[in-house]
mmCIF file of C-alpha atoms in Angstrom:
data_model
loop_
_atom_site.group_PDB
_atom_site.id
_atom_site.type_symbol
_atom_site.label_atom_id
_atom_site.label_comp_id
_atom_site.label_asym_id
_atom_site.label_seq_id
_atom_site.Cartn_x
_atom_site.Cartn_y
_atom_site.Cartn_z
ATOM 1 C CA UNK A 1 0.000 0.000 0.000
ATOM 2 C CA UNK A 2 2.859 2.403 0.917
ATOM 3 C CA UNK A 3 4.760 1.795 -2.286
ATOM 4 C CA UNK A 4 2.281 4.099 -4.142
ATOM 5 C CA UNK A 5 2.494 7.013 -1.808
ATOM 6 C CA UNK A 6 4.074 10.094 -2.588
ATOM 7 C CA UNK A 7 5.595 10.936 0.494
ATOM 8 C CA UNK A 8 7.322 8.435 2.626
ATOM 9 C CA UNK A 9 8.048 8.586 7.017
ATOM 10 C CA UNK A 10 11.387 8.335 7.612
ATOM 11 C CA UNK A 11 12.684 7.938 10.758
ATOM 12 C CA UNK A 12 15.436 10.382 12.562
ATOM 13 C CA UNK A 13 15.848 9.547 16.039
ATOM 14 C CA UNK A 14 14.638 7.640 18.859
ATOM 15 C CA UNK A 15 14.814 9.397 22.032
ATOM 16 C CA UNK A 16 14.446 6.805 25.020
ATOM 17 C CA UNK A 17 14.876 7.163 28.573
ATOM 18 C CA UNK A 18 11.700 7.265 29.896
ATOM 19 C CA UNK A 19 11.268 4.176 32.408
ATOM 20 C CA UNK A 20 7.058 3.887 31.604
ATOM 21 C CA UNK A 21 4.949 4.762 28.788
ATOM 22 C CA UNK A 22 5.528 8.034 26.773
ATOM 23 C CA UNK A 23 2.132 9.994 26.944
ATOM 24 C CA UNK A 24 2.920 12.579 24.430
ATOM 25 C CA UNK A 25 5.380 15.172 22.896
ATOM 26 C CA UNK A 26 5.091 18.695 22.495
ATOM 27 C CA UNK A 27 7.229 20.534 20.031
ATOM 28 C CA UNK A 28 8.131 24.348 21.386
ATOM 29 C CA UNK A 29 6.124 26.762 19.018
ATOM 30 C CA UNK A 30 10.066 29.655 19.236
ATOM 31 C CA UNK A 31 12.823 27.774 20.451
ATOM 32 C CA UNK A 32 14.500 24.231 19.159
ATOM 33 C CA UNK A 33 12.963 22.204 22.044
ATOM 34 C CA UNK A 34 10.900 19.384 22.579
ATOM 35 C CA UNK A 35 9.407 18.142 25.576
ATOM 36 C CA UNK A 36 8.058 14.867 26.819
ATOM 37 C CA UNK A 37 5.994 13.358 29.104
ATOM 38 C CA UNK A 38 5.436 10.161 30.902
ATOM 39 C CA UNK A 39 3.871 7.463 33.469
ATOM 40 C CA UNK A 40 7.056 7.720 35.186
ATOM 41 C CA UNK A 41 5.836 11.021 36.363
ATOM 42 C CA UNK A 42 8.691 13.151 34.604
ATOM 43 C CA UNK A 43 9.212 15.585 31.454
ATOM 44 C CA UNK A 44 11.859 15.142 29.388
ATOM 45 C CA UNK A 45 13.437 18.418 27.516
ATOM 46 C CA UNK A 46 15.517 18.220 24.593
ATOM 47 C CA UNK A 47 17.312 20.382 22.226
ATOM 48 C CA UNK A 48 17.639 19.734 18.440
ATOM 49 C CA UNK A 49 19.812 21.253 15.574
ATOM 50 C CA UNK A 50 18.531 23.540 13.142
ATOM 51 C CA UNK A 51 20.286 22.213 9.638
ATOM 52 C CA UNK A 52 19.389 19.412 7.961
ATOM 53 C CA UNK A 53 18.518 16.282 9.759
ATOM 54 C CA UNK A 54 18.413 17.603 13.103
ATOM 55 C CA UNK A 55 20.269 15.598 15.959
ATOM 56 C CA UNK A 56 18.683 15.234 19.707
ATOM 57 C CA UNK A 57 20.469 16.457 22.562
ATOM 58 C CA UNK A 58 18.991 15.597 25.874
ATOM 59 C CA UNK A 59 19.312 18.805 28.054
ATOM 60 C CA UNK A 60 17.040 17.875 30.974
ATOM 61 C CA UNK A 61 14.709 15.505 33.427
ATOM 62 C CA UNK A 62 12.223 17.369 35.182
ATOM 63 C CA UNK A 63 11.253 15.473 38.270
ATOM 64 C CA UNK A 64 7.833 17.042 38.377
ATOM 65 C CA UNK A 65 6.256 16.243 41.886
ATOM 66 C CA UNK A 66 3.483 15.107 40.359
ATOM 67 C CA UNK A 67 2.734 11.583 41.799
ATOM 68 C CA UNK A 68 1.064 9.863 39.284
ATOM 69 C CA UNK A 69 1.293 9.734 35.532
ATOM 70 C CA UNK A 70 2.150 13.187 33.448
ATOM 71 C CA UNK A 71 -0.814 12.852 30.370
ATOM 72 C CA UNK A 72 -0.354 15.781 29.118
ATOM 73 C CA UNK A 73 1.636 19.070 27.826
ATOM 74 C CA UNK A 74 1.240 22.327 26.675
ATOM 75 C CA UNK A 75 3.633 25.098 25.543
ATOM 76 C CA UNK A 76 2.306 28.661 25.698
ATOM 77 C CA UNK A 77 2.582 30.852 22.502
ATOM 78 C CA UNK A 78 5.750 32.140 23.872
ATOM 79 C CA UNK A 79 7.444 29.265 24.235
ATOM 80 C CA UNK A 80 8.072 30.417 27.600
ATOM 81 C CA UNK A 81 6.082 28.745 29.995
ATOM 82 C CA UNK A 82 5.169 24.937 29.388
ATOM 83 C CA UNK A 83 1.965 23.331 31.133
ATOM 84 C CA UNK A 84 1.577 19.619 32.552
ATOM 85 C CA UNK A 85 -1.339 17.966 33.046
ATOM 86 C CA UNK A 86 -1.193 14.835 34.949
ATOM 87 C CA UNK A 87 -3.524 11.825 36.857
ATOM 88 C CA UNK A 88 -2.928 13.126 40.191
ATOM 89 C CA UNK A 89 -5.869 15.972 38.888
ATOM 90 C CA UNK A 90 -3.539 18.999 38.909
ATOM 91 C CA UNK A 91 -1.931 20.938 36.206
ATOM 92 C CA UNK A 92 1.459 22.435 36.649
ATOM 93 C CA UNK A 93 2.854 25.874 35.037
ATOM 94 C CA UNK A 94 6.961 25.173 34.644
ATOM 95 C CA UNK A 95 9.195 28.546 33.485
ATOM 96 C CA UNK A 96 13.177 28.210 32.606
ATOM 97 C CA UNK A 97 15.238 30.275 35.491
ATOM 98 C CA UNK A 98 17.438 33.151 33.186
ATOM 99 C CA UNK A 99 21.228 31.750 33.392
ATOM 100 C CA UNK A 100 24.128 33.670 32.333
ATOM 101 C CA UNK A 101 23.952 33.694 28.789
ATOM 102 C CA UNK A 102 24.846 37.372 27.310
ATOM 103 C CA UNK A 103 21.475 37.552 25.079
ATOM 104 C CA UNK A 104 19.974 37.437 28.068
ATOM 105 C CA UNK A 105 18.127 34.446 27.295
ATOM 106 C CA UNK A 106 16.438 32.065 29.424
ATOM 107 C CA UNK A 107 18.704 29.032 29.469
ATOM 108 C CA UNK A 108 18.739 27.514 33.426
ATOM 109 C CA UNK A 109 16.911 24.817 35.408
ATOM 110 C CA UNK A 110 12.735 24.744 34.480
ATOM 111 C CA UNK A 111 11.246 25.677 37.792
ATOM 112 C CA UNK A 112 7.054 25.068 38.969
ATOM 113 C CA UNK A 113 6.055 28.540 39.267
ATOM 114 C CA UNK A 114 2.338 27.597 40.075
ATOM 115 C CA UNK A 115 0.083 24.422 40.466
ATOM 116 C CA UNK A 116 -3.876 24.510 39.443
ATOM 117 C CA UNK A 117 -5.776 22.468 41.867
ATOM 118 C CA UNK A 118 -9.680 22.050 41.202
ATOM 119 C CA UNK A 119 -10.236 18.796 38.883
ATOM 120 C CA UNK A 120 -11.646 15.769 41.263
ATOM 121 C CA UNK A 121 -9.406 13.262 39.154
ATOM 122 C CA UNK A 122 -7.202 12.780 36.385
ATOM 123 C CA UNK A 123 -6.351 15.402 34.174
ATOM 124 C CA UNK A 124 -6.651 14.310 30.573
ATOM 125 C CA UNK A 125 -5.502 17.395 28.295
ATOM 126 C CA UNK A 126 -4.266 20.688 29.002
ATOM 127 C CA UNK A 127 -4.190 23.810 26.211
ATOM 128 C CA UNK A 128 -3.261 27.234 25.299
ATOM 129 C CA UNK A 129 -5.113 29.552 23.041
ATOM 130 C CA UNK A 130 -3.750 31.193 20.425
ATOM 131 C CA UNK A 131 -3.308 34.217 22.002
ATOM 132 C CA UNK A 132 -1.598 32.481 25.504
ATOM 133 C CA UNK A 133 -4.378 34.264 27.579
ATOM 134 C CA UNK A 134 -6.226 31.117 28.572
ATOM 135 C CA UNK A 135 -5.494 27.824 29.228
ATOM 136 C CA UNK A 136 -8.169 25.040 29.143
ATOM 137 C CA UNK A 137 -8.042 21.707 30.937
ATOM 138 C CA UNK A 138 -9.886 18.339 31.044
ATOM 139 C CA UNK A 139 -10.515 15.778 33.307
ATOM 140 C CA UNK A 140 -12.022 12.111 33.707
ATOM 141 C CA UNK A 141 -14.375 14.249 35.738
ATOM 142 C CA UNK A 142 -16.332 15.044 33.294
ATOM 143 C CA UNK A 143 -15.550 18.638 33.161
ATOM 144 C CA UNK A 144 -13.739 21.307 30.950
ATOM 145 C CA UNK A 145 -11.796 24.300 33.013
ATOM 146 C CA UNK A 146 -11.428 27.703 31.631
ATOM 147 C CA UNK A 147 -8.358 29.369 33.203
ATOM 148 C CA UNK A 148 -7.590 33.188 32.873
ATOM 149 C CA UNK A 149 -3.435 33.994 32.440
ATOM 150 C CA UNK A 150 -2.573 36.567 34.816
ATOM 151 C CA UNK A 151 1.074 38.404 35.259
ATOM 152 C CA UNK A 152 3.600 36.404 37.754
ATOM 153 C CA UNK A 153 2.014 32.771 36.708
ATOM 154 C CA UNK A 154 -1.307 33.450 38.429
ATOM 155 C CA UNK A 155 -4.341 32.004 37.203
ATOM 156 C CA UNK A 156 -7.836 32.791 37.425
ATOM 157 C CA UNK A 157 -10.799 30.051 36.879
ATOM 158 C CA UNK A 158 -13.420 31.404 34.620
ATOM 159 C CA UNK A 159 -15.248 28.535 34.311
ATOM 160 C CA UNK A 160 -16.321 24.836 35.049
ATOM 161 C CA UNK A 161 -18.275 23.555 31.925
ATOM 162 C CA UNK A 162 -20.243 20.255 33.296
ATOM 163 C CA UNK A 163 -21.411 19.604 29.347
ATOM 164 C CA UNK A 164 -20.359 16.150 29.021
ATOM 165 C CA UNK A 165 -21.313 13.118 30.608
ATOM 166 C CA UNK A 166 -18.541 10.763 30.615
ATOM 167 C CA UNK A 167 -14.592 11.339 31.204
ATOM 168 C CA UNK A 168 -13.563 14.286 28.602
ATOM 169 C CA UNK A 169 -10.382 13.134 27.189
ATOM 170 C CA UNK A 170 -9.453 16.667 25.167
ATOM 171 C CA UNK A 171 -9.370 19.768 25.037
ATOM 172 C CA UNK A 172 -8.057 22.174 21.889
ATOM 173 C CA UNK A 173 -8.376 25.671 21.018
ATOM 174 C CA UNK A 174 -9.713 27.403 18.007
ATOM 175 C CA UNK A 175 -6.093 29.001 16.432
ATOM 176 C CA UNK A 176 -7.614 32.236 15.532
ATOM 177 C CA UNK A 177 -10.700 32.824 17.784
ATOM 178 C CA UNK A 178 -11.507 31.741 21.447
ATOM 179 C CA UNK A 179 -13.356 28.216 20.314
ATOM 180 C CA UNK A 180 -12.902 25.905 22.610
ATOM 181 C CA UNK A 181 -13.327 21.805 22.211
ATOM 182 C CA UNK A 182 -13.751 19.360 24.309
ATOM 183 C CA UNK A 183 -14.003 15.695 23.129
ATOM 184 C CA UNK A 184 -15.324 12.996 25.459
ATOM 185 C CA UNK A 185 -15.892 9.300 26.289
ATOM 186 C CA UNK A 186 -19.452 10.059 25.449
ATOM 187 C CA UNK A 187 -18.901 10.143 22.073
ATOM 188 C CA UNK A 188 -19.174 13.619 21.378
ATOM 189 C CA UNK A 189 -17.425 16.804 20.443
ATOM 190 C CA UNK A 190 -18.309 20.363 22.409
ATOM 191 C CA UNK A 191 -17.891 23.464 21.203
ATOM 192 C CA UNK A 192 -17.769 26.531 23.680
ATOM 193 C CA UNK A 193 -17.326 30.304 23.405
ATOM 194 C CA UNK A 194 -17.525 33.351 26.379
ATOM 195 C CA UNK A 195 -20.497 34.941 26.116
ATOM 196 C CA UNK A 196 -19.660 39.260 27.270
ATOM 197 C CA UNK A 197 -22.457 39.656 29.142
ATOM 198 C CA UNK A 198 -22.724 36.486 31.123
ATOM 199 C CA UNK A 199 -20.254 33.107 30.744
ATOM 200 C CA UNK A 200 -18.644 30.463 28.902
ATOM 201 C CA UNK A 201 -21.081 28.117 27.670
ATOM 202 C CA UNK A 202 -21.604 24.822 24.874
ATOM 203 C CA UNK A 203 -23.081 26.458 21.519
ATOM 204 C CA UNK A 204 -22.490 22.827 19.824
ATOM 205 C CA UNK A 205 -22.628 19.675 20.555
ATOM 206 C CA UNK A 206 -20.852 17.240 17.195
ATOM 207 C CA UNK A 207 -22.017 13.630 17.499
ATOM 208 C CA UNK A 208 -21.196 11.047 14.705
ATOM 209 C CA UNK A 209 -18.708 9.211 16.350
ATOM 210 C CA UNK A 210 -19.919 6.031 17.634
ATOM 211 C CA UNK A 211 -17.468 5.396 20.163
ATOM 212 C CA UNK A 212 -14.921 7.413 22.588
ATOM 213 C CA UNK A 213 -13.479 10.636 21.197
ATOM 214 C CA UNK A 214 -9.487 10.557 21.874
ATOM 215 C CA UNK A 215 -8.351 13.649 20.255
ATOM 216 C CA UNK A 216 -9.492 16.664 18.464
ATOM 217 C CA UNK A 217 -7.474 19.735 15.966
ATOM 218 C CA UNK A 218 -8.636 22.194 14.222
ATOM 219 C CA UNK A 219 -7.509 22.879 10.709
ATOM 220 C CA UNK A 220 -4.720 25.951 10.589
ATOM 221 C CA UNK A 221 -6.951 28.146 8.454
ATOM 222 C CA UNK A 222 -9.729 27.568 11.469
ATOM 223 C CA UNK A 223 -12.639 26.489 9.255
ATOM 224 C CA UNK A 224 -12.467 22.607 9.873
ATOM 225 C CA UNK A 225 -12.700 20.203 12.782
ATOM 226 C CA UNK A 226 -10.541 16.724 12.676
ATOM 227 C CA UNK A 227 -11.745 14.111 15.402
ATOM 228 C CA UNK A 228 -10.481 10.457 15.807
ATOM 229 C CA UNK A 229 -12.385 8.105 17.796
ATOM 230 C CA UNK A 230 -12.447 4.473 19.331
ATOM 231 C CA UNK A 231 -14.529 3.789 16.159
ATOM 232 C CA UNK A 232 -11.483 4.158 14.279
ATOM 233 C CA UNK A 233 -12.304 6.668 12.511
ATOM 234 C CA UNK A 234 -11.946 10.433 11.384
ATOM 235 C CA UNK A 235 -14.073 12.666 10.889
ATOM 236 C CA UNK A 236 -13.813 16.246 9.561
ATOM 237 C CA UNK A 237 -16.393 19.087 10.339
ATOM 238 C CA UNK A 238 -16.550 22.351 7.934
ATOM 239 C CA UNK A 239 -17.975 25.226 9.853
ATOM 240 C CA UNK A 240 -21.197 26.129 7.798
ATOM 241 C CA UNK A 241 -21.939 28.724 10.281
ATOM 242 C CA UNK A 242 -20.950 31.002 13.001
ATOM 243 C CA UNK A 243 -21.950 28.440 15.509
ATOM 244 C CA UNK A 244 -22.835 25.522 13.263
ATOM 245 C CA UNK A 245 -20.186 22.512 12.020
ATOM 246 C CA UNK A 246 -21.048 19.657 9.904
ATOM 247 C CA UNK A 247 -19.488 16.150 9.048
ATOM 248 C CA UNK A 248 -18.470 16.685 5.404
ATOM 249 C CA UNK A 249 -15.728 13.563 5.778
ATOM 250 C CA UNK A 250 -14.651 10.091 7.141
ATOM 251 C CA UNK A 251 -11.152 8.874 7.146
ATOM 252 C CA UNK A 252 -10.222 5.492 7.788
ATOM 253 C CA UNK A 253 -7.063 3.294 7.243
ATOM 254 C CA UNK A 254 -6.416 2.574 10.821
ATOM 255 C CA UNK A 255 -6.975 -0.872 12.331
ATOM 256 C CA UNK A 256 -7.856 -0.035 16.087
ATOM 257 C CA UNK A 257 -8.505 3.138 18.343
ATOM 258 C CA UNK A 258 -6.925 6.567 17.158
ATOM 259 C CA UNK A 259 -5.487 8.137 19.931
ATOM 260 C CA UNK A 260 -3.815 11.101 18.612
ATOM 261 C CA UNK A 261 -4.226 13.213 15.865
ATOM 262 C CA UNK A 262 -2.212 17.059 14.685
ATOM 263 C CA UNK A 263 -2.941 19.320 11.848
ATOM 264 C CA UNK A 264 -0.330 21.344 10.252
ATOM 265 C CA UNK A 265 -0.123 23.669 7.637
ATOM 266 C CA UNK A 266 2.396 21.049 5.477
ATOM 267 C CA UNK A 267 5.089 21.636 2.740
ATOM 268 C CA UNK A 268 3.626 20.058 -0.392
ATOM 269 C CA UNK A 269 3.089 22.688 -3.163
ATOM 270 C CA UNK A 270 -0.439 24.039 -3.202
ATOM 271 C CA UNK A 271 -1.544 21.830 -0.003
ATOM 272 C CA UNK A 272 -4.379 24.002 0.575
ATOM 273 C CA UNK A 273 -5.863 22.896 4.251
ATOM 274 C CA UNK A 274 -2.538 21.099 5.478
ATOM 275 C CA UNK A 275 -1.324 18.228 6.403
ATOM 276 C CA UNK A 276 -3.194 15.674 9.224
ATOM 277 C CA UNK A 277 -1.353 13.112 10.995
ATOM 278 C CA UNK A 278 -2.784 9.943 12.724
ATOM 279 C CA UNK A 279 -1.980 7.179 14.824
ATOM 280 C CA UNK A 280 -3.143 4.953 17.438
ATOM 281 C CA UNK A 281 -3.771 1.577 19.071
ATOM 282 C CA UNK A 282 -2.453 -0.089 15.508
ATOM 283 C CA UNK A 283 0.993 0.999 15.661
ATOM 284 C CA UNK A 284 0.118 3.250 12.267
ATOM 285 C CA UNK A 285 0.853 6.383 11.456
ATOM 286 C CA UNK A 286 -0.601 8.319 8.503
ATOM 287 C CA UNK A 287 -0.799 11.180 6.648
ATOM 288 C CA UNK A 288 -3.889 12.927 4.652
ATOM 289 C CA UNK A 289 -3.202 15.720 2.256
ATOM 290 C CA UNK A 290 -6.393 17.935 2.421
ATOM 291 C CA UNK A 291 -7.330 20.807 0.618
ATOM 292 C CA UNK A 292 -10.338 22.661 -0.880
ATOM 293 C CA UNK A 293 -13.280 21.351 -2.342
ATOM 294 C CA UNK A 294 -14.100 21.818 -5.747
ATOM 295 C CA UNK A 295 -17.342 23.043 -4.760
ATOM 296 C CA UNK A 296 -18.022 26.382 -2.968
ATOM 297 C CA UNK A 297 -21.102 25.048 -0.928
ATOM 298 C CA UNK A 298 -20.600 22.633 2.168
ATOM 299 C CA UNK A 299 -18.622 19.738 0.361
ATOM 300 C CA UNK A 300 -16.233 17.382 1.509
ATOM 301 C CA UNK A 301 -12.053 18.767 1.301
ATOM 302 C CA UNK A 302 -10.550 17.152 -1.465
ATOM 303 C CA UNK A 303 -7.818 14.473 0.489
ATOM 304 C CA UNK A 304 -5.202 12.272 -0.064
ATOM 305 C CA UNK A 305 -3.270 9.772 1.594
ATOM 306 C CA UNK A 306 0.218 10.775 0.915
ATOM 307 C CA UNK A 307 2.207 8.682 3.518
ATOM 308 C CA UNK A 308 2.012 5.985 5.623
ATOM 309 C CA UNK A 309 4.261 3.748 8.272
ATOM 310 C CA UNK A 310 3.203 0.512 10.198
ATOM 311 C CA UNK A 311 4.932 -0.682 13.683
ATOM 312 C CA UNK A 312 5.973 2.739 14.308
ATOM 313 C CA UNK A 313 7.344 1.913 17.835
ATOM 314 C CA UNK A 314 7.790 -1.946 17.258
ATOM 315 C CA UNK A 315 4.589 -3.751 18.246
ATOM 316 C CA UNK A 316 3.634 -0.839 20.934
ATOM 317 C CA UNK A 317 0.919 1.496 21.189
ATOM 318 C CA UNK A 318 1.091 4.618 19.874
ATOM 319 C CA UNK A 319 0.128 7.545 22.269
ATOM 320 C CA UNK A 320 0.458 10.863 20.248
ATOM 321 C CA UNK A 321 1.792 12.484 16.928
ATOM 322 C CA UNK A 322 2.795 16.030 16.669
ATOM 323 C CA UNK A 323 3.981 18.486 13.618
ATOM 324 C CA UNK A 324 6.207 20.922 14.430
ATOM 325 C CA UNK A 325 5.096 24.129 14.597
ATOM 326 C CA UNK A 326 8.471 26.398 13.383
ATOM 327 C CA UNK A 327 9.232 26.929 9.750
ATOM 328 C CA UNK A 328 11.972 25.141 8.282
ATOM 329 C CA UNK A 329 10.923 22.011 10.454
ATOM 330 C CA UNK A 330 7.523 21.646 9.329
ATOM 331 C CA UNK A 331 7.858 18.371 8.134
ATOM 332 C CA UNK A 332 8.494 16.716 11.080
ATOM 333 C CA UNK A 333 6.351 14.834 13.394
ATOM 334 C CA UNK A 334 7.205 13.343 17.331
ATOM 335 C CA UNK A 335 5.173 9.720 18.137
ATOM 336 C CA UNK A 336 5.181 8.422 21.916
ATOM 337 C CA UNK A 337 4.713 4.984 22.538
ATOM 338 C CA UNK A 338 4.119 2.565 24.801
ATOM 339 C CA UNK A 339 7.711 1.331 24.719
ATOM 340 C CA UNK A 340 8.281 4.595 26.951
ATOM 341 C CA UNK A 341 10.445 5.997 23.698
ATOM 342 C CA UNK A 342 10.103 9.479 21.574
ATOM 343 C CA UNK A 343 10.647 8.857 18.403
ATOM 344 C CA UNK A 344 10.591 11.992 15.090
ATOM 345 C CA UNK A 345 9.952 11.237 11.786
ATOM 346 C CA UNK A 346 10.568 13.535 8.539
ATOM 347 C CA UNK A 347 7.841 13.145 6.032
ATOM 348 C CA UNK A 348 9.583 13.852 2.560
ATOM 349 C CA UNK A 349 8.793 13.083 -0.861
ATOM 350 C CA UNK A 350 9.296 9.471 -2.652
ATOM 351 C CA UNK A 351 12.095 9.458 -4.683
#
């Protein structure tokens, strides 16, 4: 199946030393780091070089206090400050110390500056909007947090959204507008905005899926929706309407649960929507080229599937996939796994 692909995933480094399960990788939106998280209840930091293949320098272990499993990260806008979300319900807010370096330049030991407390149970997700004046969270509580960024790493709860009804396993922002989604063991997709006058509250509820919602991201350009489910499936939702989003597609291609899915803007000529990565349960990661319909009224994104890898991490889980975010490095994706590795892939063309 891969042989008639037109982009191939090709692997450039394996980053172990995690001693559990690797929950996810977060690439840092300004600087050449990436950051990982695990059941071992640490965060992994790690440098990269900027030419070429980059190579992986490990700079740091953060021995988080957190005492259970670290699901989740989040770096702000900035690159600055760098949220973790973890099973022991709290969220922490981690900022490097300024060394000695003459640019001034933040460069010594990552510190907690602050710890949210309020979820009942595990935190599932944690994220920043686009503007890195709010940070949402998620937990198997069944509720969504809306958290206010204040000077001095204070933060302000401005809301508890009690929409779903099971565990809520994500949480992602809108990159252009303060959307908020939430996707859920309940098989559903929320959709929440701050109304002025009064509070945050659910304008939309997506259903479709007929199983668990694992992960959510919205398209770069901000008019689609990508979910992946326990159903094994993906489906995309075109906004039709200030507060209205339809299924216009369904992916497929994996075998089991997709657990992780990121949208990027891509490098192929003319790409149009981006780039959306997948993987999950199955070991498989893949790759859809999307871009505009054809037609002008609601109609499904042209798509592609322009690469595609099995066994990723050996016969393991996979946990999450992640483009990164900084241009000349767009073409690269992290994968965690259950064999407690990070491992980054370069998508580039067949030869």
């Amino acid at each position: 199946m891969t042989d008639s692909l037109s982009y191939t995933i090709v692997a450039i480094a394996t980053l172990p030393g995690h001693s559990e399960r690797a929950w996810n990788a977060v690439w840092n939106p300004t600087r050449p780091l990436l950051a990982s998280c695990s059941a071992d209840k640490t965060v992994r930091m790690y440098a990269y070089s900027a030419d070429g293949d980059p190579s992986f320098t490990h700079l740091s272990t953060l021995a988080t206090g957190h005492t259970k499993s670290v699901r989740s990260l989040a770096w702000a806008p900035s690159g600055k400050t760098l949220a973790t979300g973890s099973f022991d319900s709290n969220i922490g807010i981690w900022e490097q110390e300024h060394g000695d370096d003459e640019d001034g330049e933040a460069n010594g030991d990552w510190e907690c500056v602050s710890q949210l407390e309020g979820h009942e149970t595990e935190c599932k997700s944690v994220a920043y909007s686009s503007t890195g004046t709010l940070l949402a969270s998620c937990s198997r509580d069944k509720t969504v947090w809306v958290w206010e960024v204040h000077p001095d790493a204070d933060f302000e709860c401005m809301a508890v959204l009690m929409d779903h009804s099971q565990d809520v396993k994500c949480v992602a922002w809108h990159p252009s507008e303060e959307i908020l989604a939430s996707a859920s063991y309940d098989d559903t997709i929320k959709l929440y905005i701050d109304d002025p006058s009064d509070d945050w509250f659910c304008f939309a509820t997506l259903t479709g899926h007929t199983s668990t919602v694992w992960s959510i991201a919205f398209s770069p350009d901000g008019r689609y929706l990508a979910s992946a489910s326990d159903d094994r499936t993906i489906r995309i939702w075109q906004r039709v309407d200030e507060a209205r989003w339809e299924t216009v597609l369904v992916l497929g291609g994996h075998e089991r649960s997709i657990y992780s899915i990121s949208w990027s803007v891509g490098t192929g000529s003319g790409s149009g929507l981006g780039w959306l990565a997948s993987t999950g349960s199955d070991g498989i990661v893949q790759v859809w080229e999307l871009s505009e319909p054809e037609s002008t009224v609601v109609a499904p994104p042209r798509h592609r599937l322009i690469a595609r890898i099995e066994f990723a991490h050996d016969v393991y889980d996979v946990n999450s996939v992640s483009w990164c975010p900084r241009d000349g490095h767009k073409d690269l994706l992290a994968t965690t796994g259950d064999d407690g590795t990070v491992r980054v892939w370069r998508v580039t063309p067949a030869s």
